CSV table of C-alpha atoms in Angstrom, one decimal:
chain,number,residue,atom,x,y,z
A,1,MET,CA,-55.3,-63.1,202.9
A,2,SER,CA,-56.2,-64.6,205.7
A,3,VAL,CA,-58.1,-68.1,204.2
A,4,ALA,CA,-56.2,-70.9,203.5
A,5,ASP,CA,-55.7,-71.5,200.0
A,6,GLU,CA,-57.1,-75.0,199.7
A,7,PRO,CA,-58.2,-75.4,196.4
A,8,GLU,CA,-60.4,-78.3,196.6
A,9,ARG,CA,-61.6,-80.5,199.9
A,10,PRO,CA,-62.3,-84.0,198.3
A,11,GLY,CA,-65.5,-85.4,199.5
A,12,SER,CA,-66.6,-82.4,201.0
A,13,ALA,CA,-69.7,-82.1,198.5
A,14,SER,CA,-71.6,-84.6,196.2
A,15,ARG,CA,-69.4,-84.7,192.8
A,16,THR,CA,-71.7,-83.3,190.3
A,17,SER,CA,-72.3,-80.2,192.5
A,18,SER,CA,-68.6,-79.5,193.3
A,19,GLY,CA,-65.7,-78.1,191.1
A,20,PRO,CA,-67.2,-76.8,188.1
A,21,GLY,CA,-70.5,-78.2,189.0
A,22,ARG,CA,-70.7,-75.6,191.7
A,23,LEU,CA,-70.9,-72.8,188.8
A,24,LEU,CA,-73.5,-75.1,187.3
A,25,VAL,CA,-75.8,-75.2,190.3
A,26,ALA,CA,-75.4,-71.9,191.0
A,27,LEU,CA,-76.7,-70.8,187.2
A,28,TYR,CA,-79.3,-73.5,187.3
A,29,ALA,CA,-81.0,-72.1,190.2
A,30,ILE,CA,-80.6,-68.4,189.1
A,31,PHE,CA,-82.7,-69.9,185.9
A,32,ALA,CA,-84.9,-71.9,188.0
A,33,VAL,CA,-85.8,-68.9,189.9
A,34,ALA,CA,-86.0,-66.4,187.1
A,35,ALA,CA,-88.1,-68.5,184.8
A,36,THR,CA,-90.6,-70.0,187.7
A,37,SER,CA,-91.2,-66.5,188.7
A,38,ARG,CA,-91.4,-65.2,185.1
A,39,ALA,CA,-94.0,-67.8,184.4
A,40,ALA,CA,-95.9,-67.3,187.8
A,41,VAL,CA,-96.3,-63.3,187.0
A,42,GLN,CA,-97.5,-63.8,183.3
A,43,ILE,CA,-99.9,-66.8,184.4
A,44,VAL,CA,-101.6,-64.8,187.3
A,45,THR,CA,-101.6,-61.4,185.5
A,46,ARG,CA,-102.4,-62.4,181.8
A,47,PHE,CA,-102.9,-65.9,181.1
A,48,ASP,CA,-105.1,-65.0,177.9
A,49,GLU,CA,-102.5,-63.3,176.0
A,50,ALA,CA,-100.2,-65.9,175.2
A,51,PRO,CA,-101.0,-69.4,177.2
A,52,VAL,CA,-98.5,-71.5,174.9
A,53,ALA,CA,-95.7,-69.2,175.9
A,54,TYR,CA,-96.4,-69.0,179.3
A,55,LEU,CA,-97.1,-72.6,180.0
A,56,LEU,CA,-93.8,-73.3,178.1
A,57,SER,CA,-91.9,-70.4,180.6
A,58,ALA,CA,-93.7,-72.7,183.4
A,59,LEU,CA,-92.1,-75.8,181.9
A,60,ALA,CA,-89.0,-74.6,181.9
A,61,GLY,CA,-88.9,-73.5,185.2
A,62,VAL,CA,-89.9,-76.6,186.3
A,63,VAL,CA,-87.0,-78.2,184.2
A,64,TYR,CA,-84.5,-76.2,186.0
A,65,ILE,CA,-86.1,-76.6,189.3
A,66,VAL,CA,-85.2,-80.6,188.7
A,67,ALA,CA,-81.8,-79.9,187.2
A,68,VAL,CA,-80.7,-77.8,190.4
A,69,VAL,CA,-82.2,-81.2,192.5
A,70,GLY,CA,-80.4,-83.5,190.4
A,71,LEU,CA,-77.2,-81.6,190.5
A,72,THR,CA,-77.2,-81.3,193.8
A,73,ARG,CA,-78.1,-85.1,194.9
A,74,PRO,CA,-75.0,-87.1,195.4
A,75,SER,CA,-76.7,-90.0,194.2
A,76,ALA,CA,-76.8,-92.1,190.9
A,77,ALA,CA,-80.4,-91.3,190.9
A,78,GLY,CA,-79.5,-87.5,191.2
A,79,ARG,CA,-77.3,-87.6,188.4
A,80,ARG,CA,-79.8,-89.5,186.4
A,81,VAL,CA,-82.2,-86.7,187.1
A,82,ALA,CA,-80.0,-83.9,186.1
A,83,LEU,CA,-79.0,-85.9,182.8
A,84,ILE,CA,-82.7,-86.3,182.2
A,85,ALA,CA,-83.6,-82.2,183.0
A,86,CYS,CA,-80.6,-81.3,180.6
A,87,SER,CA,-81.6,-83.3,177.8
A,88,ALA,CA,-85.3,-81.9,178.1
A,89,GLU,CA,-83.9,-78.6,178.3
A,90,LEU,CA,-81.6,-78.5,175.4
A,91,VAL,CA,-84.7,-80.4,173.5
A,92,GLY,CA,-87.0,-77.8,174.8
A,93,VAL,CA,-84.7,-74.7,174.1
A,94,VAL,CA,-84.0,-76.0,170.5
A,95,THR,CA,-87.5,-76.8,169.8
A,96,VAL,CA,-89.3,-73.6,171.0
A,97,GLY,CA,-86.3,-71.5,169.4
A,98,VAL,CA,-87.0,-73.1,166.0
A,99,LEU,CA,-90.8,-72.6,166.3
A,100,SER,CA,-90.5,-69.2,167.7
A,101,ILE,CA,-88.7,-68.6,164.7
A,102,VAL,CA,-90.7,-70.1,162.0
A,103,ASP,CA,-94.1,-69.3,163.3
A,104,GLU,CA,-94.0,-65.8,165.3
A,105,GLY,CA,-97.7,-66.2,165.9
A,106,LEU,CA,-97.3,-69.1,168.3
A,107,PHE,CA,-95.5,-66.6,171.1
A,108,PRO,CA,-96.8,-63.3,170.8
A,109,ASP,CA,-95.0,-62.6,174.1
A,110,GLU,CA,-91.1,-63.8,175.1
A,111,ALA,CA,-90.9,-67.0,176.8
A,112,VAL,CA,-87.7,-68.0,178.4
A,113,TRP,CA,-86.7,-70.3,175.6
A,114,SER,CA,-87.9,-68.3,172.5
A,115,ASP,CA,-85.2,-67.1,169.9
A,116,PHE,CA,-83.1,-69.8,171.9
A,117,GLY,CA,-83.2,-67.6,175.1
A,118,ARG,CA,-82.1,-64.4,173.7
A,119,GLY,CA,-83.6,-62.5,176.4
A,120,TYR,CA,-81.3,-64.1,178.6
A,121,PHE,CA,-78.0,-63.8,176.9
A,122,PHE,CA,-78.3,-67.0,175.3
A,123,LEU,CA,-77.6,-68.5,178.4
A,124,PRO,CA,-80.8,-71.1,178.2
A,125,LEU,CA,-78.8,-72.7,175.1
A,126,VAL,CA,-75.5,-72.8,176.9
A,127,LEU,CA,-76.2,-74.3,180.1
A,128,PRO,CA,-77.6,-77.6,178.8
A,129,VAL,CA,-74.7,-78.2,176.7
A,130,LEU,CA,-72.5,-77.2,179.5
A,131,GLY,CA,-74.7,-79.5,182.0
A,132,LEU,CA,-74.2,-82.7,179.8
A,133,PHE,CA,-70.6,-82.4,179.1
A,134,TRP,CA,-70.3,-81.6,182.9
A,135,LEU,CA,-72.3,-84.7,184.0
A,136,ARG,CA,-70.3,-86.9,181.4
A,137,ARG,CA,-67.0,-85.7,182.6
A,138,SER,CA,-67.8,-85.9,186.3
A,139,ALA,CA,-68.8,-89.5,185.7
A,140,ARG,CA,-65.6,-90.8,184.1
A,141,GLU,CA,-63.6,-89.3,186.7
A,142,PRO,CA,-63.2,-91.5,190.1
A,143,ALA,CA,-64.9,-90.7,192.8
A,144,PRO,CA,-63.1,-88.8,195.4
A,145,ALA,CA,-62.7,-90.3,199.0
A,146,THR,CA,-66.0,-92.1,198.7
A,147,ALA,CA,-65.3,-95.7,197.7
A,148,GLY,CA,-67.0,-98.1,195.4
A,149,SER,CA,-69.3,-95.3,193.7
A,150,ALA,CA,-67.2,-95.2,190.5
A,151,PRO,CA,-69.3,-96.3,187.8
A,152,GLY,CA,-68.0,-99.5,185.9
A,153,ARG,CA,-65.4,-99.9,188.5
B,1,MET,CA,-81.6,-39.7,193.9
B,2,VAL,CA,-82.8,-43.3,193.5
B,3,ARG,CA,-81.2,-43.6,190.4
B,4,VAL,CA,-78.1,-42.3,191.3
B,5,ILE,CA,-78.1,-45.3,194.0
B,6,ALA,CA,-79.2,-47.7,191.3
B,7,ILE,CA,-76.5,-46.7,189.1
B,8,THR,CA,-74.0,-47.0,191.9
B,9,LEU,CA,-75.1,-50.3,192.5
B,10,VAL,CA,-75.0,-51.4,189.1
B,11,CYS,CA,-71.2,-50.2,189.0
B,12,ALA,CA,-70.4,-51.7,192.3
B,13,ALA,CA,-71.8,-55.3,191.3
B,14,LEU,CA,-70.0,-55.3,187.9
B,15,LEU,CA,-66.7,-53.9,190.0
B,16,LEU,CA,-67.0,-57.0,192.2
B,17,ALA,CA,-67.8,-59.3,189.7
B,18,ALA,CA,-64.8,-58.5,187.6
B,19,TRP,CA,-62.6,-58.6,191.2
B,20,VAL,CA,-63.8,-62.0,192.1
B,21,PHE,CA,-63.6,-63.6,188.1
B,22,VAL,CA,-60.1,-62.5,188.3
B,23,LEU,CA,-59.5,-64.2,191.6
B,24,ALA,CA,-61.0,-67.2,190.3
B,25,TRP,CA,-59.0,-67.1,187.2
B,26,ARG,CA,-55.8,-66.8,189.8
B,27,ARG,CA,-57.2,-69.9,191.8
B,28,LEU,CA,-57.6,-67.8,195.0
B,29,PRO,CA,-60.1,-68.0,197.1
B,30,ILE,CA,-62.5,-65.6,198.5
B,31,GLY,CA,-61.0,-63.5,201.7
B,32,ARG,CA,-61.9,-61.1,204.0
B,33,GLY,CA,-61.2,-58.2,202.0
B,34,THR,CA,-63.6,-59.7,199.1
B,35,LEU,CA,-66.4,-60.6,201.7
B,36,ALA,CA,-66.1,-57.2,202.8
B,37,ALA,CA,-66.6,-55.7,199.6
B,38,THR,CA,-69.4,-58.1,199.1
B,39,ALA,CA,-71.2,-56.6,202.1
B,40,ALA,CA,-70.6,-53.2,201.0
B,41,VAL,CA,-72.4,-54.0,197.5
B,42,GLU,CA,-75.1,-55.6,199.6
B,43,VAL,CA,-75.4,-52.1,201.5
B,44,VAL,CA,-76.1,-50.3,198.5
B,45,VAL,CA,-78.6,-52.9,197.6
B,46,VAL,CA,-80.5,-52.0,200.9
B,47,ALA,CA,-79.9,-48.4,200.5
B,48,LEU,CA,-81.6,-48.9,197.1
B,49,LEU,CA,-84.4,-50.8,198.7
B,50,VAL,CA,-85.3,-47.8,201.1
B,51,GLY,CA,-84.8,-45.0,198.6
B,52,LEU,CA,-87.6,-47.3,196.4
B,53,PHE,CA,-89.7,-47.2,199.4
B,54,VAL,CA,-89.3,-43.5,199.9
B,55,LEU,CA,-90.9,-43.2,196.2
B,56,LEU,CA,-93.6,-45.6,196.8
B,57,GLY,CA,-94.3,-43.6,200.0
B,58,ARG,CA,-94.3,-40.3,197.8
B,59,GLY,CA,-97.4,-42.4,195.8
B,60,GLU,CA,-95.0,-43.3,192.7
B,61,ARG,CA,-95.6,-46.7,191.5
B,62,PRO,CA,-93.8,-49.1,189.5
B,63,ALA,CA,-95.3,-50.0,186.1
B,64,GLU,CA,-95.4,-53.9,186.7
B,65,ALA,CA,-95.6,-53.8,190.4
B,66,LEU,CA,-95.6,-57.9,190.7
B,67,THR,CA,-92.7,-58.1,188.4
B,68,PHE,CA,-90.7,-55.5,190.3
B,69,ALA,CA,-91.2,-56.8,193.8
B,70,LEU,CA,-90.0,-60.3,192.5
B,71,TYR,CA,-87.2,-58.8,190.9
B,72,LEU,CA,-86.4,-56.7,194.2
B,73,ILE,CA,-86.7,-59.7,196.5
B,74,ALA,CA,-84.4,-61.7,194.3
B,75,THR,CA,-82.0,-58.6,194.3
B,76,LEU,CA,-81.9,-58.7,197.9
B,77,VAL,CA,-81.0,-62.4,198.7
B,78,ALA,CA,-78.6,-62.8,195.5
B,79,LEU,CA,-75.3,-61.9,197.2
B,80,PRO,CA,-76.0,-63.6,200.5
B,81,ILE,CA,-77.0,-67.0,198.5
B,82,GLY,CA,-74.0,-66.5,196.5
B,83,ALA,CA,-71.8,-65.8,198.9
B,84,TRP,CA,-73.0,-69.1,201.0
B,85,TRP,CA,-73.1,-71.1,198.0
B,86,ALA,CA,-69.4,-69.7,196.7
B,87,LEU,CA,-67.9,-70.5,200.5
B,88,GLY,CA,-69.1,-73.8,200.7
B,89,GLU,CA,-66.1,-75.2,198.4
B,90,ARG,CA,-62.9,-73.3,198.4
B,91,SER,CA,-61.9,-73.7,194.7
B,92,ARG,CA,-61.8,-71.6,191.3
B,93,SER,CA,-65.6,-72.3,190.8
B,94,GLY,CA,-66.4,-71.7,194.5
B,95,THR,CA,-65.0,-68.2,193.9
B,96,ALA,CA,-66.8,-67.8,190.6
B,97,VAL,CA,-70.0,-68.5,192.0
B,98,LEU,CA,-69.8,-64.9,193.9
B,99,GLY,CA,-68.9,-63.1,190.4
B,100,VAL,CA,-72.2,-64.7,189.1
B,101,ALA,CA,-74.0,-63.6,191.9
B,102,ALA,CA,-72.8,-60.0,191.5
B,103,LEU,CA,-73.3,-60.1,187.6
B,104,ALA,CA,-77.0,-61.1,188.5
B,105,VAL,CA,-77.5,-58.5,190.8
B,106,ALA,CA,-76.3,-56.0,188.2
B,107,VAL,CA,-78.8,-57.3,185.7
B,108,MET,CA,-81.5,-57.5,188.0
B,109,VAL,CA,-81.3,-53.7,189.0
B,110,GLU,CA,-81.0,-53.0,185.4
B,111,ARG,CA,-84.7,-55.1,184.9
B,112,LEU,CA,-85.9,-53.2,188.2
B,113,ASP,CA,-85.3,-50.1,186.4
B,114,GLN,CA,-87.3,-51.3,183.3
B,115,THR,CA,-90.3,-52.7,185.0
B,116,TRP,CA,-90.3,-49.5,187.2
B,117,GLY,CA,-91.7,-48.0,183.7
B,118,ALA,CA,-90.4,-44.5,182.7
B,119,GLY,CA,-87.2,-45.2,185.1
B,120,VAL,CA,-86.7,-44.8,188.6
B,121,GLY,CA,-87.4,-41.5,190.2
B,122,GLY,CA,-85.3,-38.8,188.7
């Protein structure tokens, strides 16, 4: 193998988008594209059929985009934005998941968050938990290379 | 014919994903061999695209045209963007990103088949 085995390059990326965060950003980016384009298609082609489900898909898309932006910003503000997005996502997927099971009439067509994200391998339910866990863990770790940005120090 | 390309692509993407996840598991970085394999899978993506355009040229149409077009674009860009994001950090997670991109390609080709309708050209 011609590439040097260099597991971590400290300081080369923001903390929330390095290490496991890098994988998280990739997954969130996929869902941002998936949810936004799905909602766009649904709203453009058949909005009248299930407006609640389609608007919720659009909202989910926006939340995923905000999460990607937050996770890729190295600043404390980025972290806060990511925290809000992941929390909103968790609340959204649980609320919509429960509602879609209790009252099927509310979601005649599948949205990203209906049935707890079953159409997407339940990843919409898993992602925010991983996201919140990662934000918590990466906040506790001391900042690599950049001095003075570690919280509480 | 196009169906054969699609099935080949799903298998190739899944194999690539499995291989890359093994690399990630063993904490190995993405090397030239893996990049060549990724490029090879992308060639099959382009082959599928060409095949689909041939079908369109013959007057066949996907059942859900807009969704189909968006999945097609996403399938085309998934591996290049995934490779770029994966190579940005030489770490276990960086490597795993390419595996996720390859998995996404496999899933999206499956969705392409569904949105075409009765299955892509026999």
